[in-house]
Coordinates of C-alpha atoms in Angstrom, one line a residue:
Chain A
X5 CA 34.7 -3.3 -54.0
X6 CA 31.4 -0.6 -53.5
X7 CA 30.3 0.1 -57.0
X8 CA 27.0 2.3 -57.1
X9 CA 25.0 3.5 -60.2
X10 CA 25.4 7.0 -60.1
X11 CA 21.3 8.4 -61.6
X12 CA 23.2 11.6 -62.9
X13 CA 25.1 10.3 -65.3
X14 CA 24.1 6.5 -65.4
X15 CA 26.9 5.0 -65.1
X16 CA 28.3 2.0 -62.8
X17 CA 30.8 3.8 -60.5
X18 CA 33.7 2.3 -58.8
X19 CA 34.2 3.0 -55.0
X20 CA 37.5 5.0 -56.2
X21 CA 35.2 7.5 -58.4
X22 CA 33.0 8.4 -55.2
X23 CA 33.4 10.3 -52.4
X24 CA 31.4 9.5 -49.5
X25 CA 28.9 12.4 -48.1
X26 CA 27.5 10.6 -45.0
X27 CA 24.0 10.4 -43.5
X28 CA 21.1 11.4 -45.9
X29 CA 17.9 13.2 -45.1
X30 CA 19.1 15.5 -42.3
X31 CA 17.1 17.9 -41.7
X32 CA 19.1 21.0 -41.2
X33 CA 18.2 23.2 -38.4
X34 CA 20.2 26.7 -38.2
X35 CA 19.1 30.1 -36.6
X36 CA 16.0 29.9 -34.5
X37 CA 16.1 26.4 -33.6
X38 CA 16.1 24.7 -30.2
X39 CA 20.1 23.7 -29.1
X40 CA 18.9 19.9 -29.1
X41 CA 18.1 20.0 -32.8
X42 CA 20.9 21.7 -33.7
X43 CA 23.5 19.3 -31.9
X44 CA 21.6 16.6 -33.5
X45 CA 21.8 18.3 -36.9
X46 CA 26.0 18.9 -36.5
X47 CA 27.0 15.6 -34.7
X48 CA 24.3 12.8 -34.4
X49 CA 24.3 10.4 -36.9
X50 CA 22.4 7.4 -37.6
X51 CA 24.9 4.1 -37.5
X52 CA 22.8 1.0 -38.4
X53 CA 24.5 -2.4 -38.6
X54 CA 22.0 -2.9 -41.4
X55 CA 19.4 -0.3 -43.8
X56 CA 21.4 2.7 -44.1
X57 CA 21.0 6.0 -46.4
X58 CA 23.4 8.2 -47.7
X59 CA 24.7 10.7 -49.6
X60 CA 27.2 10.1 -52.1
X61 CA 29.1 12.3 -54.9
X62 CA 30.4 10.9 -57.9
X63 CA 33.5 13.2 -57.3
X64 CA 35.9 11.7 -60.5
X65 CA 32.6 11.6 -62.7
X66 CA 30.4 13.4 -63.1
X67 CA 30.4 15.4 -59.7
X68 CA 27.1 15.4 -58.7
X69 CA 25.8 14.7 -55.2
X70 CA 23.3 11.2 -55.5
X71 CA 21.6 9.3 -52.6
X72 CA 22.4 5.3 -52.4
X73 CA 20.3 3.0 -50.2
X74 CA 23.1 0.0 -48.6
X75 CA 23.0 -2.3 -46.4
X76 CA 26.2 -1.5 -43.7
X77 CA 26.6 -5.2 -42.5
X78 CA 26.4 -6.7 -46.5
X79 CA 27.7 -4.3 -48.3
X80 CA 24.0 -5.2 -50.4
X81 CA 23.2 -1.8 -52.4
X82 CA 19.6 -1.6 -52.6
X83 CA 19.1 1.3 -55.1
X84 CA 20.4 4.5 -55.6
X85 CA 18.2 7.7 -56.2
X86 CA 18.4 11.3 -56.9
X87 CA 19.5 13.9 -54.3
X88 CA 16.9 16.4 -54.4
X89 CA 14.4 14.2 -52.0
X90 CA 13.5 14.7 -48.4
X91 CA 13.2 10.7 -47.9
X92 CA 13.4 7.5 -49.7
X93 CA 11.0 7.4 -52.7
X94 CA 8.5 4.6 -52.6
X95 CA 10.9 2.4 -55.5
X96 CA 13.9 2.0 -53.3
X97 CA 11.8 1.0 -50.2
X98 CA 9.9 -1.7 -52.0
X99 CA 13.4 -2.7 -52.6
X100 CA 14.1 -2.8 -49.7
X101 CA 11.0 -4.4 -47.8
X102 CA 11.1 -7.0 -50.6
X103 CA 14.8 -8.1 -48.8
X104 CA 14.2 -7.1 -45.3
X105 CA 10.5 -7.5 -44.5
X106 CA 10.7 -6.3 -41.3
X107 CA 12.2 -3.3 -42.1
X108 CA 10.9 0.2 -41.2
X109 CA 11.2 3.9 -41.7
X110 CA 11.8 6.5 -39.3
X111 CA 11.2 10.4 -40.3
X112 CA 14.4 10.9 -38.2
X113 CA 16.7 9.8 -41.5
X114 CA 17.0 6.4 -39.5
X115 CA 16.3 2.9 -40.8
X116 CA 15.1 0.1 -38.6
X117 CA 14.8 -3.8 -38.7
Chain B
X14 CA 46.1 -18.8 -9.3
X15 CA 49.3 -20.1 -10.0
X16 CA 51.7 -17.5 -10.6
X17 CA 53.4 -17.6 -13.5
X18 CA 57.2 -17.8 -13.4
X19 CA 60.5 -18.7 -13.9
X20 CA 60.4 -21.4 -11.5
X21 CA 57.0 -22.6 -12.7
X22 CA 58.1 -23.2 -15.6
X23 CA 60.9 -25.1 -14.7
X24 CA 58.4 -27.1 -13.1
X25 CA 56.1 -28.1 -15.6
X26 CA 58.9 -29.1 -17.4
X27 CA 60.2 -31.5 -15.2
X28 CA 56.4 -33.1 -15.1
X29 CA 55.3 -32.8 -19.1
X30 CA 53.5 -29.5 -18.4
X31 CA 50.2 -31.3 -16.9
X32 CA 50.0 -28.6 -13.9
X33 CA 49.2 -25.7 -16.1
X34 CA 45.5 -24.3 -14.8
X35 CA 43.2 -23.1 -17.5
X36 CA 43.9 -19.1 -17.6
X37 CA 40.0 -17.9 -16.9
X38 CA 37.3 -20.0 -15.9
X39 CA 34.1 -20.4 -18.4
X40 CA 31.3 -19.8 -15.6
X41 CA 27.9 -19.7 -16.1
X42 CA 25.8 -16.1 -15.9
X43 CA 24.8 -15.5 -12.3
X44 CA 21.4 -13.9 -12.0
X45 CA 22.9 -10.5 -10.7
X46 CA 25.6 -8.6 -10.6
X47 CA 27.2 -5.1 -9.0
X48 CA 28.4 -4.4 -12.5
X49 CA 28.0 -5.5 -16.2
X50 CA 30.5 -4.6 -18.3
X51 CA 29.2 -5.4 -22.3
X52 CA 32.2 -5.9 -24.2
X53 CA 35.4 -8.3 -23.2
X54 CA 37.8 -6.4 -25.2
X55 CA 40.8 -5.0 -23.9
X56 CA 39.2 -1.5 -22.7
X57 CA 36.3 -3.6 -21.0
X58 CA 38.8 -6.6 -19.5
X59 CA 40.7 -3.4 -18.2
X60 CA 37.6 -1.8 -16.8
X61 CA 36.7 -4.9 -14.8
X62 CA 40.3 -5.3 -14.0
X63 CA 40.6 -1.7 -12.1
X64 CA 37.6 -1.7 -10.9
X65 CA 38.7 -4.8 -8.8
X66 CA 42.3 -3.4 -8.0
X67 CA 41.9 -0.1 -7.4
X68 CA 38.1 -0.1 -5.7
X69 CA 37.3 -3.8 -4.3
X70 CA 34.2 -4.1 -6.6
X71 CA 34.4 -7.7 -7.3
X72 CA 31.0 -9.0 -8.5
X73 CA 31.2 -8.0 -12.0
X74 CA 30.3 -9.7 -15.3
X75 CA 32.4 -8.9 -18.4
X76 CA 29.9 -10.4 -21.3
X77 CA 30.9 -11.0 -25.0
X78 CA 29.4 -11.8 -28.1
X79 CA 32.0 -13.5 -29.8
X80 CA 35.5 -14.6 -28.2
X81 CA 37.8 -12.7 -25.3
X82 CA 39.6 -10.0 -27.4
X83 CA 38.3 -11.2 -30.6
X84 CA 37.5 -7.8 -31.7
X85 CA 39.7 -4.7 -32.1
X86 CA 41.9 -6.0 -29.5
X87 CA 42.9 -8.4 -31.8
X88 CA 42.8 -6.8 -35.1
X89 CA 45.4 -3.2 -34.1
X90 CA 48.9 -2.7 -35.2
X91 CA 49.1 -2.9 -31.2
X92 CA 51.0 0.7 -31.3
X93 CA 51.6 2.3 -28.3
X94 CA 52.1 5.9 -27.7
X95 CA 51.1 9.2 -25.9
X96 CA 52.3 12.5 -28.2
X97 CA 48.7 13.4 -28.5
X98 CA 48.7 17.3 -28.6
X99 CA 45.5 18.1 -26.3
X100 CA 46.1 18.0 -22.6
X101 CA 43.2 16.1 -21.6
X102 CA 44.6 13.5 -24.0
X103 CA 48.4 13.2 -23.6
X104 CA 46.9 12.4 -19.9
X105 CA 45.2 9.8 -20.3
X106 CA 47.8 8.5 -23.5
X107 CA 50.6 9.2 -21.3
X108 CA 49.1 7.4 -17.9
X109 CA 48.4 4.4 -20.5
X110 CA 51.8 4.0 -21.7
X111 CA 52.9 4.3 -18.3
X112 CA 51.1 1.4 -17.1
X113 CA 52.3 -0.5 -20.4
X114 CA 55.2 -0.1 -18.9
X115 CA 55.0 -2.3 -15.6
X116 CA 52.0 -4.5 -17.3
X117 CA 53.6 -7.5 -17.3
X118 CA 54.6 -7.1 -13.9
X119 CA 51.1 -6.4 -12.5
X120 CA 49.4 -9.1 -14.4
X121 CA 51.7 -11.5 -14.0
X122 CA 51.5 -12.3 -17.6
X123 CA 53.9 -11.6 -20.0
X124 CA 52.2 -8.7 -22.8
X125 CA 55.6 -8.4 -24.2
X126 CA 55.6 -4.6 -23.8
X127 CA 58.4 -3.3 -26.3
X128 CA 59.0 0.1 -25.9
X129 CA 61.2 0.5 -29.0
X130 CA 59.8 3.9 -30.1
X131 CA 57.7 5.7 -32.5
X132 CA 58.6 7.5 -35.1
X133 CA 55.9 9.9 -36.6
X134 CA 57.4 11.2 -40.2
X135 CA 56.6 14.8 -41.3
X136 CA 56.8 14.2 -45.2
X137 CA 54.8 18.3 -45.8
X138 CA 55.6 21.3 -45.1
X139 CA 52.4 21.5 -42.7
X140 CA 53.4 18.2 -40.7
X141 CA 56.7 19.8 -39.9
X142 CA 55.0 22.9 -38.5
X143 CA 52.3 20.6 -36.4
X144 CA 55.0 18.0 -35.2
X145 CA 57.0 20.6 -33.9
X146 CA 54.0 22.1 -32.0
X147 CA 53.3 18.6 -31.1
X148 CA 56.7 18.4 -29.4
X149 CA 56.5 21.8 -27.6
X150 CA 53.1 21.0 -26.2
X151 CA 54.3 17.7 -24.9
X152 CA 57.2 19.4 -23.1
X153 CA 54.9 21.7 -21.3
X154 CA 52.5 18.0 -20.5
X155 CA 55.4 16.3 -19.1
X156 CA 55.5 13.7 -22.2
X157 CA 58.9 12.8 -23.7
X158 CA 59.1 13.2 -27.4
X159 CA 61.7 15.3 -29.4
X160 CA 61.8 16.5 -33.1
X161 CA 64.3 15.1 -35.1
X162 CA 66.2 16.0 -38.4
X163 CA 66.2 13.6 -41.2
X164 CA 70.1 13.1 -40.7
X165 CA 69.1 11.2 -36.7
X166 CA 65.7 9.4 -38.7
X167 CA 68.3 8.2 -41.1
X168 CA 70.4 6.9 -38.1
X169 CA 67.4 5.3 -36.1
X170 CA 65.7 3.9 -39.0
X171 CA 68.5 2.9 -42.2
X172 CA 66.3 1.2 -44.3
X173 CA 64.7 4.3 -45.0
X174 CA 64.5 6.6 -48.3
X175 CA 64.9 10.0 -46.9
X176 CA 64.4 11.3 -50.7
X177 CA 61.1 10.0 -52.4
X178 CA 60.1 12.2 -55.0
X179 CA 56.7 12.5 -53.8
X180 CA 56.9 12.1 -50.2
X181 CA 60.3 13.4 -49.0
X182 CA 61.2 12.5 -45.0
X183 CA 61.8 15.7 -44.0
X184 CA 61.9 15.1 -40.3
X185 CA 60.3 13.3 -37.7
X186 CA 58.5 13.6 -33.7
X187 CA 60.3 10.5 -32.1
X188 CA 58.9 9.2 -28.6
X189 CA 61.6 7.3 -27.6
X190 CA 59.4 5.7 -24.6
X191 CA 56.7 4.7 -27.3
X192 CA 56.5 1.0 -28.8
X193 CA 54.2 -2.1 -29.2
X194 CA 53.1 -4.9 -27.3
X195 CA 51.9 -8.4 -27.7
X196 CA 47.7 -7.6 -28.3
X197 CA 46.5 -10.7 -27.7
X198 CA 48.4 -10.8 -24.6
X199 CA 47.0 -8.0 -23.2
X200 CA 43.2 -9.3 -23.1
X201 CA 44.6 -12.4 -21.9
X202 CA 46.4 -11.0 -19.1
X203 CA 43.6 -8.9 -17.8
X204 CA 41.1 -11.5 -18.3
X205 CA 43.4 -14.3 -16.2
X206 CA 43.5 -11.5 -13.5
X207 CA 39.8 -10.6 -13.2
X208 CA 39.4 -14.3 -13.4
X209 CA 41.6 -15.0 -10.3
X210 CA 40.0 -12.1 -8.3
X211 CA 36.9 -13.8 -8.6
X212 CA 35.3 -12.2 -11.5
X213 CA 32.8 -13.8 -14.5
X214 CA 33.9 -13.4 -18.1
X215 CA 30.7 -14.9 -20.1
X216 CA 31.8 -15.7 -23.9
X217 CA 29.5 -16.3 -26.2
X218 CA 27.2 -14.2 -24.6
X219 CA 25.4 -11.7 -26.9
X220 CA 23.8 -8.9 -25.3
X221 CA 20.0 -8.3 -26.6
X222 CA 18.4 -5.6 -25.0
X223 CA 18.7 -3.3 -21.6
X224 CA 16.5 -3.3 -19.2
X225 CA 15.5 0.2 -17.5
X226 CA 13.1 0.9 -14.8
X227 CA 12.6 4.9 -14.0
X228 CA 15.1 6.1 -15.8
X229 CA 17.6 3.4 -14.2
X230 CA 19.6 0.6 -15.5
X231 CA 18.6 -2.5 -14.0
X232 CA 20.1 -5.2 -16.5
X233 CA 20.8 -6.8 -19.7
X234 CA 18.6 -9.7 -22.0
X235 CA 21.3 -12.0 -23.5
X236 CA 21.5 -14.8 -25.3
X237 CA 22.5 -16.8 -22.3
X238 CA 19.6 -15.1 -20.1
X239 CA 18.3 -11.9 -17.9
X240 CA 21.6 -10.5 -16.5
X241 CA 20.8 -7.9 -13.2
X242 CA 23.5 -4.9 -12.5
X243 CA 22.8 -1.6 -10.8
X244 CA 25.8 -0.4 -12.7
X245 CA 26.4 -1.1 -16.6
X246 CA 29.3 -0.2 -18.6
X247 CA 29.4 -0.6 -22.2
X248 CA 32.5 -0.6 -24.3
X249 CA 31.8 -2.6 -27.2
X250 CA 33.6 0.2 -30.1
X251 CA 32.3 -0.3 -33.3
X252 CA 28.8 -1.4 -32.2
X253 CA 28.5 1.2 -29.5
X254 CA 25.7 2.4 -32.0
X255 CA 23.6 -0.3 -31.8
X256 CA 24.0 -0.4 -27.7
X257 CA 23.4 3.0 -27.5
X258 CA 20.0 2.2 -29.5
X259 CA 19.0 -0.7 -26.9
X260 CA 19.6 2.1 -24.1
X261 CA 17.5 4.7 -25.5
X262 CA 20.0 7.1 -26.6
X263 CA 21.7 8.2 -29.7
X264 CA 25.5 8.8 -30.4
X265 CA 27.8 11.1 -31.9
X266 CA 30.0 7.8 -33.8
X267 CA 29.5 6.7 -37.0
X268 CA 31.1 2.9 -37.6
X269 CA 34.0 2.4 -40.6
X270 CA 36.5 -0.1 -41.4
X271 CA 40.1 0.4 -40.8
X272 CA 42.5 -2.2 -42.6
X273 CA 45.7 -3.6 -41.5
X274 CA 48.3 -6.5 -43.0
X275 CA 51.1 -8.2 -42.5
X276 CA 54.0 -9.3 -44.7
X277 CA 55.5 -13.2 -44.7
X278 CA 58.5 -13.1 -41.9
X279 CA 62.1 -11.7 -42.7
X280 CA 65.3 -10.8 -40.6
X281 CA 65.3 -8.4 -38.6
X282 CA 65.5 -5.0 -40.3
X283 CA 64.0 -2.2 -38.5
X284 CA 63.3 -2.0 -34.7
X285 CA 61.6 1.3 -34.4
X286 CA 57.4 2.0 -35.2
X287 CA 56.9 4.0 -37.9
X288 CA 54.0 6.4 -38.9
X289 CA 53.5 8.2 -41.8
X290 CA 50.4 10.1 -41.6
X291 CA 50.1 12.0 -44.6
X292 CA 50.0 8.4 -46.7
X293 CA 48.2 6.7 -44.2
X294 CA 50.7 4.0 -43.1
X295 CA 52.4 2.7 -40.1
X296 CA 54.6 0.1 -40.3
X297 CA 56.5 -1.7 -37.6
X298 CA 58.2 -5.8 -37.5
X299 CA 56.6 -7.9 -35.3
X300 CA 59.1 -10.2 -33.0
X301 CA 58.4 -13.3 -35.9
X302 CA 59.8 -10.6 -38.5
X303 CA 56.6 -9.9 -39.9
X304 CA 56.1 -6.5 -41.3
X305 CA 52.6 -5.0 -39.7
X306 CA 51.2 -2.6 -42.2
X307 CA 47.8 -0.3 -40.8
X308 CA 46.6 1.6 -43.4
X309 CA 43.6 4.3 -43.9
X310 CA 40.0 3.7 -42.9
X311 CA 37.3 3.5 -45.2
X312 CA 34.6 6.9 -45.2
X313 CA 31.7 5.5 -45.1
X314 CA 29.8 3.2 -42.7
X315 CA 30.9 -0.2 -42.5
X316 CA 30.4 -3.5 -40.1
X317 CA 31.7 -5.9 -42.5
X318 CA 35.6 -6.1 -40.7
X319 CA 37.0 -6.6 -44.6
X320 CA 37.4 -2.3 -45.7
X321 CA 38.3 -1.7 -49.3
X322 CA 41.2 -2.8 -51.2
X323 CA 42.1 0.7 -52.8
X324 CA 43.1 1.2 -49.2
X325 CA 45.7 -1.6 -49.2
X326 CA 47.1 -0.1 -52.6
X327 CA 47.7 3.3 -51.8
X328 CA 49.7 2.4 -48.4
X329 CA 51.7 -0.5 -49.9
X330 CA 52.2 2.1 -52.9
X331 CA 53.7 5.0 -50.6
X332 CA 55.1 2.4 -48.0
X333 CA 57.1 1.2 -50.9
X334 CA 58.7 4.6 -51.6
X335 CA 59.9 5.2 -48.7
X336 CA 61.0 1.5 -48.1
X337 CA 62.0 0.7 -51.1
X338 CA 63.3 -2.8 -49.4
X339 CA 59.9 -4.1 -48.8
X340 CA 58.9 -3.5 -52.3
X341 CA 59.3 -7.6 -53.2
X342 CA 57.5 -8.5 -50.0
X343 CA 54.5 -11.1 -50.1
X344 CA 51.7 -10.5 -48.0
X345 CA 50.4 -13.3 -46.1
X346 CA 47.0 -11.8 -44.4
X347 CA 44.6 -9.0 -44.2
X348 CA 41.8 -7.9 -42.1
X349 CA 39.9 -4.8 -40.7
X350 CA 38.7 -4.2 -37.2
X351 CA 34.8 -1.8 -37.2
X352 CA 36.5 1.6 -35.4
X353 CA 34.0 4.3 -33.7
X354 CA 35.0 7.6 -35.4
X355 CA 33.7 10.8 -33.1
X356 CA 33.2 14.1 -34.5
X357 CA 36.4 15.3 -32.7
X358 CA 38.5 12.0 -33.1
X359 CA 38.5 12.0 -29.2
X360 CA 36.9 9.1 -27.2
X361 CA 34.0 9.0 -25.0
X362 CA 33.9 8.3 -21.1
X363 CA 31.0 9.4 -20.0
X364 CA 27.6 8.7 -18.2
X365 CA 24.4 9.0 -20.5
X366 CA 21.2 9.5 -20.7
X367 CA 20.2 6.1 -18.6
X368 CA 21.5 6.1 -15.0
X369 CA 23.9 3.8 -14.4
X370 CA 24.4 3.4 -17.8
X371 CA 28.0 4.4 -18.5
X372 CA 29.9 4.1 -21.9
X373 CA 33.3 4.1 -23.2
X374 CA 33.8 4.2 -26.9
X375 CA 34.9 6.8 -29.8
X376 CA 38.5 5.5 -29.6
X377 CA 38.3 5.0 -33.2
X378 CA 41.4 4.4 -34.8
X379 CA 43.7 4.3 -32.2
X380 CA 42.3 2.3 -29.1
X381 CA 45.0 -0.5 -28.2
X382 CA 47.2 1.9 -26.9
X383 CA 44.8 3.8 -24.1
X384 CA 43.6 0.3 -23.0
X385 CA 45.3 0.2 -19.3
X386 CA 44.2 4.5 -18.7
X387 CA 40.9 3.9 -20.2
X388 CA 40.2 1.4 -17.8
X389 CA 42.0 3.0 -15.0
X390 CA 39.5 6.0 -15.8
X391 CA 37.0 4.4 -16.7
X392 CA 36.7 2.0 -13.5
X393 CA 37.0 5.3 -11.5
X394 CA 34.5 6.8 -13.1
X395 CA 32.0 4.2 -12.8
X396 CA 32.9 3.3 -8.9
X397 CA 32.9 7.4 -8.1
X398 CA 31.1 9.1 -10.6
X399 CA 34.1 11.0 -11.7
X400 CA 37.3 10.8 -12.3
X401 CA 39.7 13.2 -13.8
X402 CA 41.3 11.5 -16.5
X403 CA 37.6 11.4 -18.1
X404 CA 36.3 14.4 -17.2
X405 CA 37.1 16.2 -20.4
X406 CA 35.8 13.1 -22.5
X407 CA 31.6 13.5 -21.5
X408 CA 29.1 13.0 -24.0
X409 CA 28.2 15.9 -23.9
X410 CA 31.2 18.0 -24.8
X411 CA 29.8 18.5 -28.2
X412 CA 26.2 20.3 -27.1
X413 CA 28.8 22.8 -24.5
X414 CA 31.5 23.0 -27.8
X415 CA 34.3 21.4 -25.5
X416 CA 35.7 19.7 -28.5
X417 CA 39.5 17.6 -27.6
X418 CA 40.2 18.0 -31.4
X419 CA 42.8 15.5 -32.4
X420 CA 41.7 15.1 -36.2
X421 CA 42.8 18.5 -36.8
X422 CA 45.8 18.6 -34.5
X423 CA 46.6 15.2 -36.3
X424 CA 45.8 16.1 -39.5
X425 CA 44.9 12.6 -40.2
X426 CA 43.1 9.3 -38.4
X427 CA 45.0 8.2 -35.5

C-alpha cells in the first residue's frame, strides 16, 4: 500500500486517507490564451513510467491539497512537499538525483530520465 | 498450416500427437517492412491480422517486448459486450462482438467464444434512469439489449440477493448476445493466422526509439536491431505514453492499474456475466468453475501491474452482499493489467502528429472486448487513411470538443 507524509499535518497517511489530484505544476491557461495551451492545460498530461509529480489531498485527514514526488514504475516516494509551489523545491530533487542520476527537469511539469 | 480439426485430431491421436506444427514461427527481424505494428497484444495481432485479410498487405512486423498476449490481453475478465450508449461506440462494440461471434470459425482456432450474456445491475436510483436510456439508445443503434425487472434477474441469475441493504438489485440492462471468451485464445488465434499468411511476430523485441526523417516515420531502434516501415502502428495500451514520447508527441492518457482475481474452482453456479458498476465489480465463472472477479482501478498513475489492495476489499466486500454464496470462497490469484484512461473514457484511432505514425490506445478498462473491430478499423485506417468505424475516435477530438463520453454515460470505468 501508498502511504505519503502528508506536510500539513505531519502525519504518515494511508493510501485510503488520500485522494489522488493528478499531475502537479500545470500551469493554467484560461481566457486569452492560444487553443494549443489551453488543450494542453484540460487534457494533456504527463505519464512517466518513472519521476512523476503530483498533487495529492489528504481528503479523510486533514484535507488539505500536498504535492508528493513518486516514482510510477516503483511505487518509490521521493518526498512530499507543500502545495503552494510552481515546481519541485531544490530538497526533493536532490532526492531525487541522489536515486536517479540521470534524471532531469522539464518546465513543462514533466520529469525525464 | 495445418488446419485444425476434428479429423486432425483424430489423427494425431492415432500417431502420439508428433504431427502438431508449432502455432507461429519465431523469425528473425527483417531489415524492412510495409508495416510495424509495436505491440503483439490482441488489438495489435488483430491489426496485423485485417490488414492481411481484408487489404493483402502482408509484409508486416508485429514486435513485442515481453511475450504474445502477455499484457492486457491476458490479464481482462475477457468480457464481451457492445451496450455502449454513444453511437460511434456501440459501432465499433457491436461490429466487435459480431466478429466474436464467427472467430473461431475464421481463425481456425477455437477462442471459446461464449455468448452467455451480460448482465449490468442498476443497484441506484440514477443507474435505473441511465440503463434504461442505455437500452433505448441501443434500440435506435440496432444493438440487442433489454431492461429487466428484478423478478427476470432473479430468474436468469438465482444465486443472487435481490435485497442487500446497501445495494438493492433493483433491475438490470441484459445483452443477451453478450458473454466471454477464452483471452489467451484470442492472441493465439490471430497470431497463428498472421503467422500462416506469411507475417513476422518478433517476441522479445523491445522497441527503443522511432526513427523520423521530414516529418515521416521511417522505422523503429529495438533491442533486436533498426527495424524499416513506411507505415507504423502502435498499440501498446498502458505504455502508449512512453511511445508517444519516442514519436515526438504527447497524449491525452494517463496510465493506472486495474485489478482482477479469481476464486479456487466450484460447480457450476451461475452462467450469465455480471456487472455491477456502482461497486466496481463484475463477476462471471470461468469454464474450470473459477469465479473471475474485476474490480475498480486505482486513481493515480501506476506501471507496477500489482494496484492496491483496498481495491480487492471493497469489491469482495459488495460482491459478497449480493452473493452471499461466495462469501467462504478462497482466492487463489490476483494481478492488475496498466489500462490507458482518456479524458472521455473513449479510445483513440487516429493518425498523429508523425506521418505514418498511427496509434490505437485509450481503451482503458475495457479493451478485450473491441479487439476483432479495433483491428478491423484500425487495419482500414492504416491501409486507407480512413475508415468509418474510427472516424469519431481522432486524437484530436478533444482540441474540436467532439468528446464520445462514456465515463459519464457509464457513470463508472468500463
Amino acid at each position: 500500500m501508498l502511504t505519503l507524509h502528508c506536510p500539513c499535518c505531519g502525519i504518515q497517511a494511508d493510501e485510503t486517507e488520500l485522494a489522488p489530484g493528478g499531475q502537479a505544476h500545470l500551469t493554467r491557461h484560461g481566457p486569452g490564451s492560444s487553443d494549443e495551451d489551453f488543450h494542453d492545460y484540460l487534457f494533456t498530461r504527463a505519464n512517466p513510467r518513472g519521476v512523476h509529480f503530483e498533487r495529492w489531498r489528504h481528503a479523510a485527514g486533514c484535507g488539505k491539497w500536498f504535492h508528493a514526488a513518486r516514482d510510477t514504475q516503483t511505487l518509490e516516494v521521493f518526498g512530499t512537499y507543500a502545495a503552494q509551489t510552481l515546481a519541485p523545491p531544490q530538497h526533493i530533487r536532490d532526492a531525487i538525483t541522489e536515486r536517479r542520476p540521470d534524471w532531469t527537469w522539464h518546465a513543462s511539469g514533466r520529469a525525464t530520465e | 498450416m495445418k488446419r485444425y480439426s476434428a479429423f486432425a485430431v483424430a489423427r494425431e491421436a492415432a500417431r502420439y500427437h508428433l504431427g502438431w506444427e508449432r502455432a507461429w514461427a519465431a523469425p528473425e527481424p527483417k531489415a524492412q517492412y510495409d508495416v510495424v505494428i509495436v505491440g503483439a497484444g490482441g488489438h495489435g495481432l488483430a491489426t496485423a491480422y485485417y490488414l492481411g485479410k481484408n487489404f493483402g498487405i502482408t509484409n508486416v512486423a508485429v514486435i513485442e517486448k515481453g511475450w504474445l498476449g502477455g499484457g492486457n490481453t491476458g490479464r481482462n475478465t475477457t468480457i464481451i459486450r457492445s451496450n455502449y450508449l454513444q453511437d460511434a461506440s456501440a459501432a465499433i462494440y457491436e461490429k466487435s462482438r459480431g466478429l466474436y461471434e464467427t472467430l473461431s470459425q475464421d481463425l481456425n482456432y477455437n477462442v471459446m467464444f461464449s455468448p452467455r450474456g451480460v448482465m449490468m445491475l442498476a443497484q441506484t436510483q440514477h443507474e435505473i434512469r441511465g440503463y434504461q436510456r442505455t437500452a433505448q439508445a441501443n434500440a435506435l443503434q440496432g444493438v440487442t439489449t433489454e431492461w429487466i425487472a428484478p423478478a427476470r434477474v432473479k430468474e436468469l441469475l438465482p444465486i443472487i440477493n435481490l435485497d442487500g441493504p446497501r445495494y438493492p438489485v433493483l433491475g438490470a440492462l441484459w445483452q443477451a448476445r453478450g458473454g466471454t471468451a477464452r483471452h489467451d485464445a484470442v492472441a493465439w488465434g490471430y497470431a497463428r493466422a498472421c503467422s500462416a499468411m506469411g507475417m513476422d511476430i518478433l517476441q522479445k523485441c523491445e522497441v527503443t526509439g522511432i526513427r523520423q526523417q521530414g516529418g515521416q516515420v521511417t522505422g523503429v531502434e529495438t533491442t533486436r536491431g533498426e527495424i524499416g516501415c513506411t507505415r507504423l502502428g502502435i498499440v501498446v495500451a498502458g505504455h502508449s505514453g512512453v511511445l508517444a514520447e519516442m514519436a515526438g508527441f504527447r497524449l491525452p492518457v494517463e496510465s493506472v492499474a486495474l485489478q482482477a482475481l479469481v476464486s479456487e474452482p466450484i460447480k457450476p453456479c451461475m452462467d450469465v456475466v455480471v456487472m455491477a458498476n456502482t461497486v466496481h465489480g463484475y463477476m462471471s465463472q470461468s469454464d474450470k468453475g473459477e469465479m473471475v472477479i474485476g474490480g475498480g482501478a486505482d486513481g493515480f498513475n501506476n506501471y507496477t501491474q500489482r494496484g492496491s489492495f483496498h481495491h480487492i476489499e471493497e469489491t469482495v466486500r459488495a460482491l459478497v452482499e449480493t452473493f452471499p454464496m461466495i462469501s467462504r470462497l478462497k482466492m487463489l490469484r490476483q494481478w492488475g493489467g496498466i489500462v490507458d484512461m482518456t479524458g472521455d473514457r473513449s479510445p483513440i484511432l487516429s493518425k498523429t502528429p508523425l506521418a505514418g505514425c498511427f496509434i490505437n490506445c485509450g481503451w482503458g478498462t475495457g479493451g478485450f472486448k473491441a479487439i476483432p473491430g479495433s483491428g478491423w478499423g484500425f487495419a482500414e485506417l492504416m491501409a486507407k487513411g480512413h475508415s468509418p468505424l474510427t472516424e469519431a475516435f481522432t486524437l484530436d477530438r478533444f482540441r474540436e470538443g467532439r468528446f464520445i463520453d462514456e465515463s459519464v454515460a457509464a457513470g463508472v470505468a468500463h
